[in-house]
Tab-separated table of C-alpha atoms in Angstrom:
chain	number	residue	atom	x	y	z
R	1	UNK	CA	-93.551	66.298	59.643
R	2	UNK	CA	-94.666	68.907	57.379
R	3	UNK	CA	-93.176	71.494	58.629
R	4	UNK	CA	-89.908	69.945	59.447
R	5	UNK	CA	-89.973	69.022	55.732
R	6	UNK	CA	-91.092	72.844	54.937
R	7	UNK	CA	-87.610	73.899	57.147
R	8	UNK	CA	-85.677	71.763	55.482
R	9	UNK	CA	-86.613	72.745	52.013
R	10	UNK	CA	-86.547	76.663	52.892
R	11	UNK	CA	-83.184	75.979	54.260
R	12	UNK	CA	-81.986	74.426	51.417
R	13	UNK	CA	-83.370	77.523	49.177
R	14	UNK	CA	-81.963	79.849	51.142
R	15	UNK	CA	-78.821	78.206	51.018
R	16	UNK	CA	-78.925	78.961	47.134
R	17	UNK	CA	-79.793	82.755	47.673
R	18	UNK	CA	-76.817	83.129	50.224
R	19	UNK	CA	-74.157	81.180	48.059
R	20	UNK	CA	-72.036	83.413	46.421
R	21	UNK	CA	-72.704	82.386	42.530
R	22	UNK	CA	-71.059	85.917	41.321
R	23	UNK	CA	-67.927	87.086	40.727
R	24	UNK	CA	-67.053	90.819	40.361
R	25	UNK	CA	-65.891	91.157	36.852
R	26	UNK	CA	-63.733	94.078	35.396
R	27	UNK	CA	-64.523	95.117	32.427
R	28	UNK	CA	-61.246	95.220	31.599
R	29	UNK	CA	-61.434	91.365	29.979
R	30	UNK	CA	-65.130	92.185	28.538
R	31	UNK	CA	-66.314	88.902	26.701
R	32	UNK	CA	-62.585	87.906	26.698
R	33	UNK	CA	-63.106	85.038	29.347
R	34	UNK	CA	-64.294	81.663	29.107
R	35	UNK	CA	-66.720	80.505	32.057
R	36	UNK	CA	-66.250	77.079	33.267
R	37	UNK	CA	-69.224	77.448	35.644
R	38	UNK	CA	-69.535	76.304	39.028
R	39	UNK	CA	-66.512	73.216	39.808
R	40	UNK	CA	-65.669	71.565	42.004
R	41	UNK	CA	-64.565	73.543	45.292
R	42	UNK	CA	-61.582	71.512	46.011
R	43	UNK	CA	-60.091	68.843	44.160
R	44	UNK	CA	-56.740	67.844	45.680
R	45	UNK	CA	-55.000	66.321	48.589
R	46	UNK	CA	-52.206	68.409	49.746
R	47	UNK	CA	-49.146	67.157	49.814
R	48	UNK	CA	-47.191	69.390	52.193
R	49	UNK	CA	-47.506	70.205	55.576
R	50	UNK	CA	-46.962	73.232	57.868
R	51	UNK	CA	-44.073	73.593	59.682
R	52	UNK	CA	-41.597	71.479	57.095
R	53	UNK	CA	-39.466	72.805	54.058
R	54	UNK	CA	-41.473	74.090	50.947
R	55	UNK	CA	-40.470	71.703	47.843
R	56	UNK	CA	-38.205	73.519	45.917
R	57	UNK	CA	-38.804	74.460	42.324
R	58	UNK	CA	-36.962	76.448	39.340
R	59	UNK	CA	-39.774	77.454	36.647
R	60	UNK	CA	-39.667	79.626	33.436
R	61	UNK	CA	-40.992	83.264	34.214
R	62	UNK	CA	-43.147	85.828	31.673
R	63	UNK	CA	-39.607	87.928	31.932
R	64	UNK	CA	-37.616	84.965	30.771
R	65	UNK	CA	-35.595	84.586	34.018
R	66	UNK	CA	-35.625	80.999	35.150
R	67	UNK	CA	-37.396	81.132	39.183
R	68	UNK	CA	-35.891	79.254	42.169
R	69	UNK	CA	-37.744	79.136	45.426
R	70	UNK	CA	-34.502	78.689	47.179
R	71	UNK	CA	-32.593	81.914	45.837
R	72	UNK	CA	-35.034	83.744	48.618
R	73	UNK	CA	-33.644	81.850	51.263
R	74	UNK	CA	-32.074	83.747	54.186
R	75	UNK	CA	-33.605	87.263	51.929
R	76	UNK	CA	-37.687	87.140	51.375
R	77	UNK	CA	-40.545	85.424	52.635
R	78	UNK	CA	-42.550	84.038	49.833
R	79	UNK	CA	-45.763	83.999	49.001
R	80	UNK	CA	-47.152	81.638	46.082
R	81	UNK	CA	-50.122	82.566	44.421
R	82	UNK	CA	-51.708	79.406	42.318
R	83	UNK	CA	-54.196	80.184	40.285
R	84	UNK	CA	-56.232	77.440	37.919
R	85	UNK	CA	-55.801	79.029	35.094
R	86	UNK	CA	-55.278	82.126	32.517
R	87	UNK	CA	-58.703	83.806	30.749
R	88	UNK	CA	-61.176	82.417	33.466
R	89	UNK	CA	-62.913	84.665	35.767
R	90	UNK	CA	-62.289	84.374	39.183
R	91	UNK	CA	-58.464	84.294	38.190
R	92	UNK	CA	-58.814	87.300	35.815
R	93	UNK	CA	-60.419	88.778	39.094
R	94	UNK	CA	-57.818	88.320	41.310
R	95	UNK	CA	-54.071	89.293	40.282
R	96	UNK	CA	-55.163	92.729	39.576
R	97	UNK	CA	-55.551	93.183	42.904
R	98	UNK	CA	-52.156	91.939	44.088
R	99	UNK	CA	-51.252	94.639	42.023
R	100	UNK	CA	-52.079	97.494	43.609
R	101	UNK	CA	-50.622	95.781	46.949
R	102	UNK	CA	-47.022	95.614	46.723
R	103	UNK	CA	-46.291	97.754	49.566
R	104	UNK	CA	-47.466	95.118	51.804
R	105	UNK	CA	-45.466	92.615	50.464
R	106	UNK	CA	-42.611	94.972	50.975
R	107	UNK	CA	-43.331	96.260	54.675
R	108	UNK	CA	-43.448	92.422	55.772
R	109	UNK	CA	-40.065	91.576	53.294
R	110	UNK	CA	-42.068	89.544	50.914
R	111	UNK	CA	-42.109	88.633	47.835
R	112	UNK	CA	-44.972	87.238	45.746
R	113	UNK	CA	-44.769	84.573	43.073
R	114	UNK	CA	-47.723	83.625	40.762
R	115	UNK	CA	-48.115	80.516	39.311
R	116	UNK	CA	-50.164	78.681	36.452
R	117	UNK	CA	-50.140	75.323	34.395
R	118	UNK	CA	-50.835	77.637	31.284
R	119	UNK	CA	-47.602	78.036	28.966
R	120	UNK	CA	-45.773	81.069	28.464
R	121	UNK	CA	-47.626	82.870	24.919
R	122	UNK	CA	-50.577	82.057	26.914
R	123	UNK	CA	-49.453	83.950	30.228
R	124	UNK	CA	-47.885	86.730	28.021
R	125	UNK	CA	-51.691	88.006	26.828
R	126	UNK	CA	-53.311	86.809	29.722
R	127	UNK	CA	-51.245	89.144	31.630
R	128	UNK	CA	-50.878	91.656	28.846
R	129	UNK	CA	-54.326	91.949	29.013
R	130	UNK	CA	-54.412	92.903	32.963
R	131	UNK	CA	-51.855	95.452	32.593
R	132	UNK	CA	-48.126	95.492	34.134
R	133	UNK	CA	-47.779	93.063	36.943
R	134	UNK	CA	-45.344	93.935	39.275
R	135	UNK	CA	-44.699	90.129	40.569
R	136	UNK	CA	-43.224	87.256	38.284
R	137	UNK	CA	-45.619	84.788	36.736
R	138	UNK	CA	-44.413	81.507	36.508
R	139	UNK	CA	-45.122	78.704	33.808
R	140	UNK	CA	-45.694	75.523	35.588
R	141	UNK	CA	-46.910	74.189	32.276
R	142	UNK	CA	-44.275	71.592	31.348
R	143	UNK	CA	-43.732	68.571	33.067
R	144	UNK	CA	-47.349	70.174	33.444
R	145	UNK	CA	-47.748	70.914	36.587
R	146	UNK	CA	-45.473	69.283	38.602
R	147	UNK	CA	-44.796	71.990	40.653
R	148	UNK	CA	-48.384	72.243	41.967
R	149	UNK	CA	-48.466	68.217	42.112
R	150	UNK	CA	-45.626	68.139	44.314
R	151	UNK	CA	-47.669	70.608	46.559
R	152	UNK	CA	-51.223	68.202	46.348
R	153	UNK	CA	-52.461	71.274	44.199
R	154	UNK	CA	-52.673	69.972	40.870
R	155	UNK	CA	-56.573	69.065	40.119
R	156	UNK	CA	-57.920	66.142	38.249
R	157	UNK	CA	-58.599	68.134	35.134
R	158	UNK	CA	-54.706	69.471	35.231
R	159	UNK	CA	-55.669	72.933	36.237
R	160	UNK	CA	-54.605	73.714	39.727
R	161	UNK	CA	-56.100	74.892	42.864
R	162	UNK	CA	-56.763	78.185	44.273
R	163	UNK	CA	-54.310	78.100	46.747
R	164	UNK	CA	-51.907	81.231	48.332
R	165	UNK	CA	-49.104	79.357	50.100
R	166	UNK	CA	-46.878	81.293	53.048
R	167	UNK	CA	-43.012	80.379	53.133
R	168	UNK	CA	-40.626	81.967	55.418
R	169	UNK	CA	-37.233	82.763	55.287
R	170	UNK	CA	-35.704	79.483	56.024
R	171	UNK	CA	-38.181	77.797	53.317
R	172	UNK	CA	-40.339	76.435	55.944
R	173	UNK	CA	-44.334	76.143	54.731
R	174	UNK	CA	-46.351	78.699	57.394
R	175	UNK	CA	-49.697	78.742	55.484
R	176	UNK	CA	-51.475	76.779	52.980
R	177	UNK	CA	-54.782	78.712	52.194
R	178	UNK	CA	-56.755	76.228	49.573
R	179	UNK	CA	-59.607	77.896	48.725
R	180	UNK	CA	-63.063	77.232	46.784
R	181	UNK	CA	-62.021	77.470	43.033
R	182	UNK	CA	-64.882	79.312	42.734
R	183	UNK	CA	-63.878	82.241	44.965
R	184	UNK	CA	-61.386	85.089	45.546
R	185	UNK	CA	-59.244	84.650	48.745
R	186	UNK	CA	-59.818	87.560	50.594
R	187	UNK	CA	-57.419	89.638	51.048
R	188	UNK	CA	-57.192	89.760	54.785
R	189	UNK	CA	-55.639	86.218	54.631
R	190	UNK	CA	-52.472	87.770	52.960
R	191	UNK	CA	-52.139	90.775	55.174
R	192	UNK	CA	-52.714	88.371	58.390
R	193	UNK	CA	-50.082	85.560	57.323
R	194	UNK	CA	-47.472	88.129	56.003
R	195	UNK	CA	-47.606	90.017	59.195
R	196	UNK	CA	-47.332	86.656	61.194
R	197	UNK	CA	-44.414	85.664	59.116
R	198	UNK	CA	-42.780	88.709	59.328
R	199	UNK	CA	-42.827	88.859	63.632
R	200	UNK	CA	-41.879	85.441	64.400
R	201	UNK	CA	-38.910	84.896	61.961
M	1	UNK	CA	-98.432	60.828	48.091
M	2	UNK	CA	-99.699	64.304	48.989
M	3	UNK	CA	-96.989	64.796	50.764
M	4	UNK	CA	-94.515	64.164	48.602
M	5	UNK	CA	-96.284	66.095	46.181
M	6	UNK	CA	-96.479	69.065	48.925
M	7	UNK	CA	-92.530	68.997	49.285
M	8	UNK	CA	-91.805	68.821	45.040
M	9	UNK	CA	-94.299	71.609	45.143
M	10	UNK	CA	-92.228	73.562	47.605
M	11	UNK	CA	-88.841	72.516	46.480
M	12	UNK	CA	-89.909	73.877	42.996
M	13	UNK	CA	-91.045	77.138	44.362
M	14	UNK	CA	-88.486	77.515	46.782
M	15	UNK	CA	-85.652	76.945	43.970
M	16	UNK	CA	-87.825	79.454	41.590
M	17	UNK	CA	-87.021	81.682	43.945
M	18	UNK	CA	-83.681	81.341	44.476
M	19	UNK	CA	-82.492	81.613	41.129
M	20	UNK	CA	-84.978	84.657	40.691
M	21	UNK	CA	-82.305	86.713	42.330
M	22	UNK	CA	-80.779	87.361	38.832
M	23	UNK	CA	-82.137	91.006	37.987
M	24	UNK	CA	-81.158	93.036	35.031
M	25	UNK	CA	-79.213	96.124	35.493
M	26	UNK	CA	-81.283	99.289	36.493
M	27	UNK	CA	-82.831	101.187	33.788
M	28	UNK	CA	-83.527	104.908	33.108
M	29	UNK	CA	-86.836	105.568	34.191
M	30	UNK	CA	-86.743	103.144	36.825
M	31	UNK	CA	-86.868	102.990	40.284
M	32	UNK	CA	-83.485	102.568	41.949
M	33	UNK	CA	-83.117	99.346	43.965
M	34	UNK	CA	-84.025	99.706	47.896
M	35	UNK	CA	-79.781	99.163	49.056
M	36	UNK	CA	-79.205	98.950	51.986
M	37	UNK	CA	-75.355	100.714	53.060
M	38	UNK	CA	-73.213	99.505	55.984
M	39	UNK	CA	-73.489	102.028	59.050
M	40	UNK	CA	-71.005	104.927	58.707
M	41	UNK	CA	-68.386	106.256	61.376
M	42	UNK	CA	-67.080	108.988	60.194
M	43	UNK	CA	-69.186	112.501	61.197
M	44	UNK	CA	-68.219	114.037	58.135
M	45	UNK	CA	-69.091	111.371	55.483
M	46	UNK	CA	-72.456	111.032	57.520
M	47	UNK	CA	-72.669	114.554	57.434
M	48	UNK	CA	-72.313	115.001	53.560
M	49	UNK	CA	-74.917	111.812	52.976
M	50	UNK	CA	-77.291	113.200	55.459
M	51	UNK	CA	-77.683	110.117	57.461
M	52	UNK	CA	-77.093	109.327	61.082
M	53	UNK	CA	-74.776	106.480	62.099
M	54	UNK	CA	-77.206	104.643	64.219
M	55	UNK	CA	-76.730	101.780	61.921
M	56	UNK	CA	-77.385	100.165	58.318
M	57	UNK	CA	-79.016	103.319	55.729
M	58	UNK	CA	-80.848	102.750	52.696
M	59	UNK	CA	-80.025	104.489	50.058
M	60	UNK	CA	-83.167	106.616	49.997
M	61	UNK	CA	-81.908	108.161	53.296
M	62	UNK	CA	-79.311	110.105	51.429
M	63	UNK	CA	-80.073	113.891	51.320
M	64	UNK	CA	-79.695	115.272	48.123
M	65	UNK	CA	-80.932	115.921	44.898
M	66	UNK	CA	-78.995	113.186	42.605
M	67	UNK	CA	-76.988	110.611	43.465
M	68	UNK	CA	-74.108	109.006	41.446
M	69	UNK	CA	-73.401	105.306	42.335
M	70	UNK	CA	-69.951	103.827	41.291
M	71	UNK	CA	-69.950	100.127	41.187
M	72	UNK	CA	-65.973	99.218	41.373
M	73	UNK	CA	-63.866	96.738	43.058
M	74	UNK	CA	-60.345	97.143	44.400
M	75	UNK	CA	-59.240	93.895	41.620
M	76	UNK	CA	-60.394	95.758	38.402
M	77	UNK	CA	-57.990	96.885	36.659
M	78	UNK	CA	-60.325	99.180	34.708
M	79	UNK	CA	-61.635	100.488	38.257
M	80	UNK	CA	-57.826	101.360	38.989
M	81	UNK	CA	-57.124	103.011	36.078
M	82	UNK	CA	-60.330	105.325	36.556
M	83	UNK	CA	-60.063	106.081	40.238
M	84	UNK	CA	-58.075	109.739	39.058
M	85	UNK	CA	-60.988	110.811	36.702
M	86	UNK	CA	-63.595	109.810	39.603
M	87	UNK	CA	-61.311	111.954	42.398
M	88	UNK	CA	-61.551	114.845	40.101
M	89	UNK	CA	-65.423	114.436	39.232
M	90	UNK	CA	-66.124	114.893	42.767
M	91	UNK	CA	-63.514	117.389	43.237
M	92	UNK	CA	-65.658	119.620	40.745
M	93	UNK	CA	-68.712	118.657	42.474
M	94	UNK	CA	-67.231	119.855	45.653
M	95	UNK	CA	-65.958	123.183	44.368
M	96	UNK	CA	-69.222	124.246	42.935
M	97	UNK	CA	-71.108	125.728	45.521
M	98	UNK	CA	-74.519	125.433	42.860
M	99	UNK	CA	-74.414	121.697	43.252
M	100	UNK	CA	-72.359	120.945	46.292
M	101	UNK	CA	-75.528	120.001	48.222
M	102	UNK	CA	-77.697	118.669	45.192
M	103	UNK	CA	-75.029	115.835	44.317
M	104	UNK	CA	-74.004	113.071	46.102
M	105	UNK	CA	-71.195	110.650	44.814
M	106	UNK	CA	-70.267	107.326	46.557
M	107	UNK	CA	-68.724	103.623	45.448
M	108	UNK	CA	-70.004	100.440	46.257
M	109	UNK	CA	-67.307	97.602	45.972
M	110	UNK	CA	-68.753	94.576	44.434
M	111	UNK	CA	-66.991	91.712	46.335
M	112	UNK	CA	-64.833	93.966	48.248
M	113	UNK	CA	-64.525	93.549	52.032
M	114	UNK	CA	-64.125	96.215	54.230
M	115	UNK	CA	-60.596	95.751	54.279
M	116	UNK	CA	-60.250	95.776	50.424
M	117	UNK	CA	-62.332	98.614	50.247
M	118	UNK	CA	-59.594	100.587	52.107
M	119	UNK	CA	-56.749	99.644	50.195
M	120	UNK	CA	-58.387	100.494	47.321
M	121	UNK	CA	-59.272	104.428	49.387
M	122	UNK	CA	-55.651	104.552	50.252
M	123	UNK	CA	-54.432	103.603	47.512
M	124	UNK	CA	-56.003	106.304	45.054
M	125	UNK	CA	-56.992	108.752	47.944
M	126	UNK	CA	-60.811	108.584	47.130
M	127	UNK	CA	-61.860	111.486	49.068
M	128	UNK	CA	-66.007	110.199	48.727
M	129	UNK	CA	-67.430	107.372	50.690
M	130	UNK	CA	-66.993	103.922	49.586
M	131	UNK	CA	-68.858	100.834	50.579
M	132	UNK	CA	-68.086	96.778	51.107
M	133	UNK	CA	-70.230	95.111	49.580
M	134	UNK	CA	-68.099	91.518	50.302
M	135	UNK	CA	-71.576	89.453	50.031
M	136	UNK	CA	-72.318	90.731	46.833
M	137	UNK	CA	-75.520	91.785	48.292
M	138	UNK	CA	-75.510	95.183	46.729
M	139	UNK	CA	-74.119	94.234	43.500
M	140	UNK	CA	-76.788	91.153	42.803
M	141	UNK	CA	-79.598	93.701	43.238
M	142	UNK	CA	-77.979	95.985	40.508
M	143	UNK	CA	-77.707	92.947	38.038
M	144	UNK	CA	-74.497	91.534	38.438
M	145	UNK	CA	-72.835	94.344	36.092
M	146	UNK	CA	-69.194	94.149	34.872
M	147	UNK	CA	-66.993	96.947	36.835
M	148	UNK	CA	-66.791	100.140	36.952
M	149	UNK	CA	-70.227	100.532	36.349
M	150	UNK	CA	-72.184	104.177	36.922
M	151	UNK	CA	-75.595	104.881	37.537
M	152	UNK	CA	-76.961	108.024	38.380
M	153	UNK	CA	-80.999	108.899	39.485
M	154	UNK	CA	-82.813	112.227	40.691
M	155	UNK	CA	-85.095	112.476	43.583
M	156	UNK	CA	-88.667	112.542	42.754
M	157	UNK	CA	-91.209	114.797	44.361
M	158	UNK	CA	-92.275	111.707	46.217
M	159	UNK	CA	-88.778	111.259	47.369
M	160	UNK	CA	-87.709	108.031	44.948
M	161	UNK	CA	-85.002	107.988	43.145
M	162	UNK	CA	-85.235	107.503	39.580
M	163	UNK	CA	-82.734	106.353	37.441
M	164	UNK	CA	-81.794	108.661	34.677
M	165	UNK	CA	-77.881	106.972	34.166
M	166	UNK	CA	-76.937	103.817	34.021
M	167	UNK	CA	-73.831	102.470	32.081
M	168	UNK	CA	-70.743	99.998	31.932
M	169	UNK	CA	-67.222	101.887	32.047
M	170	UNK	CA	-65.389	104.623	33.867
M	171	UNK	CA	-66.363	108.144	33.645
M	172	UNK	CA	-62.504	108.699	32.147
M	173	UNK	CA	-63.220	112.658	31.883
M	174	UNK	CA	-64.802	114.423	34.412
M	175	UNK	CA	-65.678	117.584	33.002
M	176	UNK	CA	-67.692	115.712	30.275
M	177	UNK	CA	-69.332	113.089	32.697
M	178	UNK	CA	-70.447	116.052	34.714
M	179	UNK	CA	-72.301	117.754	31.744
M	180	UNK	CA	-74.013	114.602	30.681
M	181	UNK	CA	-74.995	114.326	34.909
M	182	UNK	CA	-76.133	117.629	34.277
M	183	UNK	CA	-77.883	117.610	31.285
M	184	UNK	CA	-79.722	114.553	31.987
M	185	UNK	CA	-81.004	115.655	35.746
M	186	UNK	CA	-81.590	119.279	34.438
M	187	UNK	CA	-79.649	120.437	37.305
C-alpha cells in the first residue's frame, strides 16, 4: 500500500517537474507583458468541422484594409492564426516567429492571417512593439469576437483560443490545431498541414 | 493515521521539489550548470567541440579554453535582430588563429525544436552549432532568462568551467563583445 501510495505521489511530482511551466521570452517586450499565469488549457467547443466550408468573415486589419476569407478563394490556402490576446506572453512569443517564415507560406501558396479580440490602437503597439509583421492582423474585437465564436474558439473570459486553423483553396476547413493556451504550437504543425494542403488540392 | 501522515509528508516533499527547479541565472564565479547537448551529426561541428557523436555530451566535454553560450530562440525578435552581430563574432573568432582553438561559441534554443532550430540556422546562416532545447530542459537549469541571453566561463585547471559572463541582450557589436570576452578570460 505504501509504496503504491509512494508511486503515485512521485508520479504526480514528477509530473510537475516535466510540465512545461516556462515560456521562452524575448527580451524584446522586457517587463512590457502582463502574466495571466497558468489557465485553463482549453476552454471551447469547436464549432466547425473538417472537411466542410470555413465560416466566412470580413474583419478590420492593422493596415486599414477590411479582410474577407473568401477573396482567397480559387488563389491561397489560408492559414488563421488565433491568438488570446495582445501583451501576454506566450502570444508575444509566438508571431515573431511566423515572421521569419514567410517563405513557407509562399512555397505551399499560403497565406497567413492573424487574429485577436483586442481592438485596433491595441494591435497597432502590440505589433509595433514586435517589429514589422509581414501577415495582416485582424481585429476581431467588435461584435467581440464573433469571428472566433462562430469557430467554437471564443473562451469564457472573451479571449480566444490558441488555435492555427488550415483552409484550402475551395474554403474547405483541413486542420483545426487547438492548442494548450499555455503553449506555443510548434512549428512542425504548420510546415506538415501546409505541405498536405498544398499536394492534395 | 500514520499513513496518511506518511503520504502528506511525501506529497509535501515531493512538491518541494518540484517547484525547486526554479534556479537563478548563473553567476560569475560560479560553476556552470552540468547541460547536457543533443548528440551531434555533423563531423565537423563535432570536430570543432571536441566531442564524439556517440550520443548526448555534456557541456564539460567541449575542448577548449572558454566557451560562449547563446541562449536564443527562433520567435525573439531581439534574437533575430542579433543573429548578424553573433555570425560576425564567431567569424573573428574563426579568423584568429591565437584563439581559434581556445574559444568555442554555440546557441541553445530555449523552446526551440529541432526543426525551429533550423529555420532559425537557415534563416541567418549561423555558421556555429545550435541546439533544441524544445523541453526547456537546458533553459530551466540556466534560470529561465529572457532571450538572447550570453554567458561565457573559462576552464579551470580542474577542468570546470567557471562563469566569468553572464548577461541579458545581444552582443550587437562584435568587435567590442570580443574584447570584454577577452579581457575578462585574460585570453
Amino acid at each position: 500500500m505504501m509504496k503504491k501510495t509512494f508511486v503515485a505521489v512521485m508520479t504526480v511530482a514528477l509530473f510537475l517537474i516535466a510540465t512545461p511551466l516556462t515560456y521562452g521570452l524575448s527580451e524584446a517586450f522586457k517587463d512590457s507583458v502582463y502574466n495571466p499565469g497558468q489557465l485553463k488549457p482549453i476552454d471551447s467547443q469547436l464549432k466547425v468541422k473538417v472537411g466542410e466550408p470555413a465560416p466566412d468573415f470580413t474583419l478590420p486589419s492593422l493596415s486599414g484594409e477590411k479582410i474577407t476569407l473568401s477573396s482567397f478563394r480559387d488563389n491561397k490556402n489560408v492559414v488563421l492564426s488565433f491568438v488570446p490576446a495582445a501583451w501576454t506572453p506566450v502570444c508575444s512569443d509566438q508571431w515573431p516567429g511566423y515572421n521569419i517564415v514567410k517563405d513557407i507560406f509562399d512555397q505551399n501558396d499560403a497565406v497567413l492571417l492573424g487574429i485577436t479580440v483586442d481592438n485596433i490602437p491595441t494591435l497597432y503597439s502590440w505589433v509595433r512593439e514586435m517589429g514589422q509583421l509581414w501577415f495582416p492582423v485582424l481585429s476581431d474585437f467588435w461584435p467581440h469576437g464573433a469571428v472566433a465564436d462562430a469557430y467554437g474558439l471564443l473562451r469564457s473570459d472573451g479571449v480566444t483560443e490558441r488555435a492555427l486553423l488550415f483552409i484550402d483553396k475551395k474554403g474547405i476547413l483541413r486542420h483545426a490545431h487547438v492548442s494548450d493556451i499555455n503553449v506555443r504550437p510548434p512549428m512542425q504543425v504548420i510546415v506538415t498541414e501546409l505541405e498536405k494542403m498544398n499536394q492534395t488540392p | 493515521m500514520l499513513k496518511l501522515m506518511s503520504t502528506l509528508i511525501l506529497l509535501f516533499f515531493s512538491c518541494t521539489f518540484a517547484f525547486a527547479v526554479d534556479v537563478a541565472p548563473p553567476k560569475e564565479g560560479e560553476s556552470l550548470p552540468e547541460m547536457l547537448l543533443p548528440a551531434i551529426e555533423d563531423a565537423g561541428v563535432q570536430k570543432y567541440l571536441g566531442v564524439s557523436g556517440s550520443g548526448p555530451f555534456s557541456v564539460n566535454d567541449i575542448q577548449g579554453e572558454v566557451v560562449i553560450i547563446q541562449i536564443f530562440s527562433m520567435y525573439c525578435p531581439h534574437c533575430q535582430a542579433d543573429a548578424p552581430f553573433v555570425n560576425e563574432l564567431y567569424k573573428k573568432i574563426q579568423n584568429s588563429s591565437q584563439i581559434r582553438e581556445k574559444i568555442k561559441l554555440l546557441g541553445v534554443g530555449a523552446g526551440n525544436s529541432n526543426l525551429e532550430v533550423d529555420i532559425f540556422r537557415q534563416k541567418y546562416k549561423v555558421s556555429f552549432p545550435l541546439f533544441e532545447d524544445e523541453r526547456f530542459v537546458i533553459h530551466k537549469q540556466v534560470g529561465e532568462v529572457r532571450t538572447p541571453y550570453f554567458i561565457a566561463a573559462k576552464k579551470n585547471s580542474e577542468g570546470a568551467w567557471i562563469v566569468f559572463y553572464s548577461k541579458l541582450g545581444g552582443i550587437k557589436n562584435a568587435d567590442s563583445f570580443l574584447k570584454t570576452i577577452r579581457q575578462l578570460s585574460g585570453l
